[in-house]
Coordinates of C-alpha atoms in Angstrom, one line a residue:
X1 CA 0.4 0.0 0.3
X2 CA 2.5 2.4 0.6
X3 CA 3.9 2.3 -3.2
X4 CA 0.8 2.9 -3.8
X5 CA 0.5 6.4 -2.4
X6 CA 4.3 7.2 -3.4
X7 CA 3.1 6.5 -6.8
X8 CA -0.2 8.4 -6.1
X9 CA 1.6 11.8 -4.8
X10 CA 4.4 11.8 -8.3
X11 CA 1.0 11.6 -10.3
X12 CA -0.5 14.8 -7.8
X13 CA 2.9 16.8 -8.4
X14 CA 3.0 16.0 -12.2
X15 CA -0.5 17.6 -12.2
X16 CA 0.4 20.5 -10.4
X17 CA 3.6 21.3 -12.4
X18 CA 1.5 21.1 -15.4
X19 CA -1.4 23.2 -14.2
X20 CA 1.6 25.8 -13.1
X21 CA 2.9 25.7 -16.6
X22 CA -0.5 26.6 -17.7
X23 CA -1.0 29.2 -15.7
X24 CA 2.8 30.7 -16.4
X25 CA 1.9 30.5 -20.3
X26 CA -1.5 31.9 -19.9
X27 CA 0.0 34.9 -17.7
X28 CA 2.5 35.7 -20.3
X29 CA 0.0 35.3 -23.4
X30 CA -2.1 38.0 -21.5
X31 CA 1.1 40.4 -20.6
X32 CA 1.7 40.2 -24.6
X33 CA -1.5 41.0 -25.5
X34 CA -1.4 43.8 -23.0
X35 CA 2.0 44.7 -24.6
X36 CA 3.7 43.9 -21.2
X37 CA 6.1 42.1 -23.8
X38 CA 9.3 42.7 -21.4
X39 CA 6.7 41.0 -18.5
X40 CA 5.9 38.6 -20.8
X41 CA 9.4 36.9 -21.6
X42 CA 10.4 37.1 -17.6
X43 CA 7.4 35.0 -16.6
X44 CA 8.6 32.4 -20.2
X45 CA 11.8 32.1 -18.7
X46 CA 10.5 31.1 -14.8
X47 CA 8.6 28.7 -16.7
X48 CA 10.9 27.0 -19.3
X49 CA 13.0 24.6 -16.7
X50 CA 9.4 23.1 -16.2
X51 CA 9.4 22.7 -20.0
X52 CA 11.0 19.5 -20.8
X53 CA 8.6 16.9 -19.3
X54 CA 5.8 18.6 -20.7
X55 CA 3.5 17.5 -23.1
X56 CA 3.5 18.0 -26.7
X57 CA 0.6 20.5 -27.2
X58 CA 2.0 22.3 -23.6
X59 CA 5.3 22.5 -25.3
X60 CA 3.9 24.2 -28.3
X61 CA 2.0 26.6 -26.7
X62 CA 5.1 27.6 -24.7
X63 CA 7.2 27.8 -27.9
X64 CA 4.8 29.7 -30.0
X65 CA 4.1 32.3 -27.1
X66 CA 7.7 32.6 -26.7
X67 CA 8.4 32.9 -30.0
X68 CA 6.0 36.1 -30.0
X69 CA 7.3 37.7 -26.9
X70 CA 10.9 38.0 -28.3
X71 CA 9.7 38.3 -32.0
X72 CA 7.5 41.6 -30.7
X73 CA 11.1 42.7 -28.6
X74 CA 12.9 42.6 -32.0
X75 CA 10.0 44.4 -33.5
X76 CA 11.1 47.1 -30.7
X77 CA 14.1 47.5 -31.4
X78 CA 15.5 45.7 -28.2
X79 CA 18.6 43.9 -29.0
X80 CA 17.1 43.4 -32.2
X81 CA 19.6 40.5 -33.2
X82 CA 19.6 38.5 -30.6
X83 CA 15.6 38.7 -30.0
X84 CA 15.4 37.7 -33.8
X85 CA 17.4 34.4 -33.1
X86 CA 15.8 33.3 -29.8
X87 CA 12.3 33.9 -31.4
X88 CA 13.1 31.6 -34.8
X89 CA 14.4 28.9 -32.6
X90 CA 11.5 29.1 -30.4
X91 CA 9.6 28.5 -33.8
X92 CA 11.8 26.0 -34.7
X93 CA 11.4 24.2 -32.0
X94 CA 7.8 24.5 -32.1
X95 CA 7.8 22.8 -35.7
X96 CA 10.0 19.9 -34.4
X97 CA 7.6 19.2 -31.6
X98 CA 4.1 19.4 -33.3
X99 CA 6.1 17.2 -36.5
X100 CA 7.1 14.8 -33.8
X101 CA 3.7 14.8 -32.0
X102 CA 1.7 14.9 -35.6
X103 CA -1.1 17.3 -33.8
X104 CA -0.8 20.6 -35.8
X105 CA -2.2 23.9 -34.4
X106 CA 0.8 26.6 -34.7
X107 CA 3.2 25.3 -37.1
X108 CA 1.5 27.5 -39.8
X109 CA 2.2 30.6 -38.2
X110 CA 5.2 29.6 -37.2
X111 CA 6.6 29.0 -40.2
X112 CA 4.9 32.1 -41.7
X113 CA 6.7 33.7 -38.3
X114 CA 10.0 32.5 -39.5
X115 CA 10.0 34.0 -43.1
X116 CA 9.3 37.2 -41.2
X117 CA 12.6 37.1 -39.1
X118 CA 14.5 35.7 -41.9
X119 CA 14.0 39.0 -44.2
X120 CA 14.1 41.0 -40.8
X121 CA 17.3 39.4 -40.3
X122 CA 19.1 40.5 -43.4
X123 CA 17.5 43.9 -43.5
X124 CA 18.7 44.6 -40.7
X125 CA 22.0 42.9 -41.4
X126 CA 22.1 45.4 -44.8
X127 CA 21.5 48.1 -42.2
X128 CA 24.4 47.6 -40.3
X129 CA 26.8 46.8 -42.8
X130 CA 25.9 50.7 -43.9
X131 CA 27.2 51.7 -40.2
X132 CA 30.0 49.2 -40.5
X133 CA 28.6 47.3 -38.0
X134 CA 30.0 44.1 -40.2
X135 CA 30.8 41.1 -37.3
X136 CA 26.9 42.0 -36.0
X137 CA 25.9 41.7 -39.7
X138 CA 27.8 39.0 -40.4
X139 CA 25.9 37.3 -37.5
X140 CA 22.6 38.0 -38.6
X141 CA 23.3 36.6 -42.5
X142 CA 24.2 33.4 -40.8
X143 CA 21.0 33.5 -38.8
X144 CA 19.0 33.9 -42.1
X145 CA 20.7 31.3 -43.8
X146 CA 19.9 29.0 -41.1
X147 CA 16.3 29.5 -41.1
X148 CA 16.6 28.8 -44.9
X149 CA 19.7 26.3 -46.0
X150 CA 18.6 26.3 -49.4
X151 CA 19.0 30.4 -49.7
X152 CA 22.4 29.6 -49.8
X153 CA 23.8 33.1 -51.0
X154 CA 23.1 34.6 -47.3
X155 CA 26.0 32.1 -46.1
X156 CA 28.2 33.2 -48.8
X157 CA 27.0 37.2 -47.6
X158 CA 27.8 36.6 -44.0
X159 CA 31.2 35.0 -44.8
X160 CA 31.7 37.8 -47.5
X161 CA 30.8 40.1 -44.2
X162 CA 32.9 38.3 -41.5
X163 CA 36.1 39.1 -44.3
X164 CA 34.7 43.1 -43.7
X165 CA 35.0 42.6 -39.8
X166 CA 38.5 41.4 -40.1
X167 CA 36.9 38.0 -38.2
X168 CA 39.3 35.6 -40.4
X169 CA 38.5 32.4 -38.2
X170 CA 34.4 32.8 -38.7
X171 CA 34.8 33.4 -42.3
X172 CA 36.9 30.6 -43.0
X173 CA 34.8 28.3 -41.3
X174 CA 31.7 29.4 -43.4
X175 CA 33.9 29.4 -46.8
X176 CA 34.8 25.9 -45.5
X177 CA 30.6 24.7 -45.4
X178 CA 30.7 27.0 -48.8
X179 CA 33.3 24.9 -50.2
X180 CA 32.2 22.0 -48.5
X181 CA 28.5 22.7 -50.6
X182 CA 30.2 23.7 -54.4
X183 CA 28.3 26.9 -54.5
X184 CA 29.2 28.5 -57.1
X185 CA 26.5 31.6 -57.1
X186 CA 26.5 31.3 -60.7
X187 CA 23.0 31.9 -62.7
X188 CA 21.1 34.6 -64.5
X189 CA 19.4 38.1 -62.9
X190 CA 16.3 39.5 -65.1
X191 CA 15.4 42.7 -65.3
X192 CA 12.8 45.2 -66.6
X193 CA 12.1 48.9 -66.4
X194 CA 9.7 50.3 -64.3
X195 CA 8.0 52.9 -66.4
X196 CA 6.7 54.7 -63.4
X197 CA 9.9 55.2 -61.6
X198 CA 12.3 54.8 -64.4
X199 CA 14.4 52.3 -62.6
X200 CA 15.0 48.8 -63.6
X201 CA 14.0 46.5 -61.2
X202 CA 15.1 42.9 -60.3
X203 CA 13.3 39.5 -60.9
X204 CA 14.0 35.9 -59.4
X205 CA 12.4 34.8 -62.7
X206 CA 12.4 35.1 -66.5
X207 CA 8.7 34.2 -65.8
X208 CA 8.1 36.8 -63.1
X209 CA 9.9 39.7 -65.6
X210 CA 7.6 38.7 -68.5
X211 CA 4.2 38.9 -66.2
X212 CA 5.2 42.1 -65.2
X213 CA 6.0 43.6 -68.9
X214 CA 2.8 42.0 -70.3
X215 CA 1.2 43.9 -67.5
X216 CA 2.4 46.8 -69.4
X217 CA 3.7 48.0 -65.7
X218 CA 7.8 47.6 -67.0
X219 CA 9.1 47.5 -70.7
X220 CA 12.9 47.0 -72.1
X221 CA 13.5 43.4 -70.7
X222 CA 16.9 41.9 -70.3
X223 CA 18.6 39.4 -68.3
X224 CA 22.6 39.3 -67.4
X225 CA 24.8 36.4 -66.5
X226 CA 25.7 36.3 -62.4
X227 CA 29.2 34.9 -63.1
X228 CA 30.8 31.7 -60.5
X229 CA 31.7 32.8 -57.2
X230 CA 34.2 30.3 -56.1
X231 CA 37.5 32.0 -57.7
X232 CA 36.3 34.9 -54.7
X233 CA 35.5 31.7 -52.6
X234 CA 38.8 30.0 -52.9
X235 CA 40.8 33.5 -53.3
X236 CA 39.6 34.3 -49.6
X237 CA 40.3 31.2 -48.4
X238 CA 44.0 30.9 -49.6
X239 CA 44.3 34.9 -48.6
X240 CA 43.2 34.1 -44.9
X241 CA 45.5 30.6 -45.0
X242 CA 48.9 32.8 -46.1
X243 CA 48.0 35.4 -43.2
X244 CA 48.2 32.8 -41.3
X245 CA 51.4 31.5 -42.5
X246 CA 49.8 28.3 -44.2
X247 CA 50.7 28.5 -47.7
X248 CA 51.2 25.6 -48.5
X249 CA 47.3 24.5 -46.7
X250 CA 46.3 27.4 -49.5
X251 CA 48.1 26.1 -52.5
X252 CA 46.4 23.3 -52.0
X253 CA 43.0 23.9 -50.9
X254 CA 42.6 26.3 -54.6
X255 CA 44.3 22.6 -56.5
X256 CA 41.6 20.4 -54.9
X257 CA 39.1 23.5 -56.3
X258 CA 40.6 22.9 -59.8
X259 CA 40.4 19.9 -59.7
X260 CA 36.7 19.3 -58.4
X261 CA 35.8 22.8 -61.2
X262 CA 38.2 22.5 -64.1
X263 CA 36.1 24.3 -66.3
X264 CA 36.1 27.4 -64.0
X265 CA 38.7 29.8 -65.1
X266 CA 37.9 32.0 -62.4
X267 CA 40.4 29.6 -59.9
X268 CA 43.0 29.6 -62.2
X269 CA 43.2 33.8 -61.8
X270 CA 42.5 33.3 -58.2
X271 CA 45.7 30.4 -58.4
X272 CA 47.5 33.2 -60.2
X273 CA 47.3 35.6 -57.8
X274 CA 48.4 33.3 -54.9
X275 CA 51.4 32.5 -56.8
X276 CA 51.7 36.0 -57.4
X277 CA 51.4 37.2 -53.7
X278 CA 53.7 34.2 -52.6
X279 CA 56.5 36.1 -55.2
X280 CA 56.7 32.6 -57.2
X281 CA 56.7 34.6 -60.9
X282 CA 57.3 31.8 -62.8
X283 CA 54.1 29.5 -61.9
X284 CA 52.0 32.6 -62.1
X285 CA 52.8 33.3 -65.9
X286 CA 52.2 29.7 -66.9
X287 CA 48.5 30.1 -64.9
X288 CA 48.3 33.2 -67.1
X289 CA 49.0 31.5 -70.2
X290 CA 46.7 28.3 -69.1
X291 CA 43.8 31.0 -68.3
X292 CA 44.2 32.5 -71.9
X293 CA 44.2 29.7 -74.0
X294 CA 41.2 28.4 -72.5
X295 CA 39.1 31.6 -73.2
X296 CA 41.0 33.6 -75.4
X297 CA 38.0 36.4 -75.7
X298 CA 36.6 36.4 -72.3
X299 CA 36.6 40.2 -71.7
X300 CA 36.4 39.9 -67.8
X301 CA 39.4 37.2 -68.1
X302 CA 41.5 39.5 -70.0
X303 CA 40.5 42.6 -67.9
X304 CA 41.5 40.7 -64.4
X305 CA 44.9 39.2 -66.3
X306 CA 45.6 43.2 -66.8
X307 CA 44.8 44.0 -62.9
X308 CA 47.0 41.0 -61.7
X309 CA 49.6 42.5 -64.1
X310 CA 49.3 45.8 -62.8
X311 CA 49.9 44.5 -58.9
X312 CA 52.4 42.4 -60.2
X313 CA 54.1 46.1 -61.2
X314 CA 54.2 44.7 -64.6
X315 CA 52.7 48.0 -66.6
X316 CA 53.6 46.8 -70.0
X317 CA 51.8 43.3 -69.7
X318 CA 48.6 45.4 -68.1
X319 CA 48.4 47.7 -70.9
X320 CA 48.4 45.0 -73.2
X321 CA 45.3 42.7 -71.1
X322 CA 43.5 46.1 -71.0
X323 CA 43.7 46.7 -74.9
X324 CA 43.2 43.3 -75.7
X325 CA 39.8 43.7 -73.1
X326 CA 38.7 46.6 -75.6
X327 CA 39.1 44.7 -78.7
X328 CA 37.0 42.2 -77.4
X329 CA 34.3 44.4 -75.9
X330 CA 34.5 48.1 -77.2
X331 CA 32.2 49.2 -73.9
X332 CA 33.9 47.9 -71.4
X333 CA 34.7 51.0 -69.2
X334 CA 36.4 49.9 -66.2
X335 CA 39.2 49.0 -69.2
X336 CA 39.2 52.8 -70.4
X337 CA 39.7 53.7 -66.7
X338 CA 42.5 51.6 -65.8
X339 CA 44.3 52.5 -69.0
X340 CA 44.0 56.1 -67.8
X341 CA 44.8 55.6 -64.5
X342 CA 48.0 53.1 -65.5
X343 CA 49.3 56.3 -67.2
X344 CA 48.8 58.8 -64.9
X345 CA 50.9 56.6 -62.4
X346 CA 54.1 57.4 -64.6
X347 CA 53.0 61.5 -63.2
X348 CA 54.8 60.7 -59.8
X349 CA 58.2 59.9 -60.9
X350 CA 57.9 63.6 -63.1
X351 CA 56.9 65.6 -60.7
X352 CA 59.5 64.6 -58.2
X353 CA 62.7 64.4 -60.4
X354 CA 60.7 68.1 -61.2
X355 CA 61.0 68.7 -57.9
X356 CA 65.1 68.2 -57.4
X357 CA 65.9 69.8 -60.3
X358 CA 67.7 73.4 -59.2
X359 CA 67.8 76.8 -61.2
X360 CA 70.7 76.3 -63.2
X361 CA 70.5 76.2 -67.1
X362 CA 71.1 72.5 -67.2
X363 CA 68.5 72.2 -64.5
X364 CA 65.7 74.6 -66.2
X365 CA 66.4 72.6 -69.4
X366 CA 65.9 69.5 -68.2
X367 CA 62.8 70.6 -66.3
X368 CA 61.5 71.6 -70.1
X369 CA 62.1 68.4 -71.0
X370 CA 59.9 66.9 -68.1
X371 CA 57.3 69.6 -68.1
X372 CA 56.8 68.1 -72.2
X373 CA 57.0 64.6 -71.1
X374 CA 54.0 65.3 -68.7
X375 CA 52.0 67.0 -70.8
X376 CA 52.4 64.0 -73.4
X377 CA 51.3 61.6 -70.5
X378 CA 48.4 64.1 -69.6
X379 CA 47.4 63.8 -73.4
X380 CA 47.4 60.4 -74.2
X381 CA 45.2 59.6 -71.4
X382 CA 42.5 62.1 -72.8
X383 CA 41.4 59.5 -75.1
X384 CA 40.5 56.5 -72.4
X385 CA 38.8 59.3 -70.1
X386 CA 36.7 60.8 -72.4
X387 CA 35.5 57.3 -73.3
X388 CA 34.9 56.2 -70.0
X389 CA 32.6 59.5 -69.6
X390 CA 31.1 58.4 -72.9
X391 CA 30.2 54.6 -72.0
X392 CA 29.4 56.2 -67.7
X393 CA 28.6 59.9 -67.8
X394 CA 27.8 59.3 -63.7
X395 CA 30.7 58.3 -62.8
X396 CA 32.0 61.9 -61.1
X397 CA 35.4 60.2 -59.8
X398 CA 36.6 60.2 -63.6
X399 CA 34.8 63.2 -64.7
X400 CA 36.8 65.2 -62.0
X401 CA 39.9 63.1 -62.8
X402 CA 39.2 64.3 -67.0
X403 CA 38.5 67.7 -65.4
X404 CA 42.1 68.0 -63.8
X405 CA 43.9 67.1 -67.1
X406 CA 41.8 69.5 -69.0
X407 CA 43.2 72.1 -66.5
X408 CA 46.3 70.7 -66.3
X409 CA 47.0 71.6 -70.0
X410 CA 45.4 74.8 -69.9
X411 CA 42.0 73.3 -72.3
X412 CA 39.3 75.5 -70.9
X413 CA 36.9 75.8 -73.2
X414 CA 36.8 71.6 -72.7
X415 CA 37.0 72.1 -69.0
X416 CA 34.3 74.4 -69.0
X417 CA 31.8 72.5 -70.7
X418 CA 32.9 69.2 -68.4
X419 CA 32.3 71.3 -64.9
X420 CA 28.8 72.2 -66.3
X421 CA 28.6 68.4 -66.8
X422 CA 29.5 67.2 -63.6
X423 CA 27.3 70.2 -62.1
X424 CA 24.2 69.0 -63.7
X425 CA 25.0 64.7 -62.3
X426 CA 26.6 65.5 -59.1
X427 CA 23.0 66.6 -57.5
X428 CA 21.3 63.5 -58.5
X429 CA 24.4 60.4 -57.6

C-alpha cells in the first residue's frame, strides 16, 4: 500500500506542475496581448525549466508564445539581433514538437513568422553593414541562412561580411561550408524597366519579369549573367591561410578546387594571384597563359589578367591586357579607366624629378623636357578618360580626373563644358 501512495503523490506533483505551466503560459500570453512584452518574456523564462517534461501540446504553446514575445521585442528594436534569433529558435522548436507529435496547431503561423524573421534579419544586416557593424551584420546573415539553408547566397554574404569585419577565423569556417556545398552562385538575373519610376527592377525568374512586361507596368526586359563566385571564395580562403602562415595549405585548397571545378576559369586566376602573392612569378606566368588558352575572348578574364599584371608592377603586360579587353568588348568601361590610371601612375616619377631640380641652365632645360613629358602623358590619357565618361557619364570620379587633365593642359573650353556636366550630374548621385 505504501508504494501506491508514493505513485499517487508523484502523479499529483506532475499534475500540479502541469497546471503551473499552463498558468504561466496563459499569464505570459495575457501580458503579451496587453503590450507588456518584457513581462511576458520574464514569465516564460521562469517556466522554461519545466517545459522539458511537459506534454507536446503544452510545449508547442510555450514555444509559440515565447517566439511571439521575442519577435515583438525585436520589432521594438530591443536587442534586435538577439531577439530575432531567440524567436527563430522557439518557432523551430515548435515545428519540431508538432511534427513529432503529429498534432498541428501553431505550425502554419510559426512557418510564416520564420520567413518574416529571415527577411528582418537580412534587412537589419544591411543596415548594420552601412554603419560598419560588419561583425553584427555577419551574424544576422548567418542566422538567416540557418533559417533557410536553400538560400545559400546568405551563407556567402555572411562569409564575405566576416572578412569585412576582419574576423577571418569565422569567415574561414563559412567558406569551408561553402566549399563543402560546392557553391558557385552562378546564375542569371532578370531585369525590366519600371515605367513609373524609370528604374530597373530585379526579378528572380524570367517568368516573373515577363509577366510584369505583359501587364504593361514594365518595359525593356533584359538578362544579365551572374558569374561564378568560386574564384572569390577560394581566393579568400587562400588569402586567410597565407595570412596565417599556411601557404602550402592555401595552394592545396586551390588545387583541390580546380580538380573539382576544371571548367571554372576564375579559379585559375585565383591560383595565379596566390603564386603572385608568394612571389612565384614563373608559376604565375604559366597560369596566366593557361587562362588565356581556355578563354581567349573572355573580356572579364582578360581584364582581370590586366589587374593582376598591374598589381605585379608589370605595366607593359597590364596595358596589353586592357587594350585586348577593349578589342573584345569596346564598351568595357573599367578597361578605359584602368588604362588612364596606368599612365597617370608615371606622373609621380616625373613630378619627383622636377621637384629635385635647381635653377641652373642645365636643370632648367631638364625641367622643360620633363614638363613636355608630363603634358604628353596627360594627352595620352584623354582618349581613354573621354571614352570612360561617354560610357558611364554618372561616374563623377572619372569626370573629375578628366577635368584635372584638361586644367593641367590649359584646355579651358573643354574644362568649362565638362564642369557644367558635372554640376548637372552631381546632385543626382
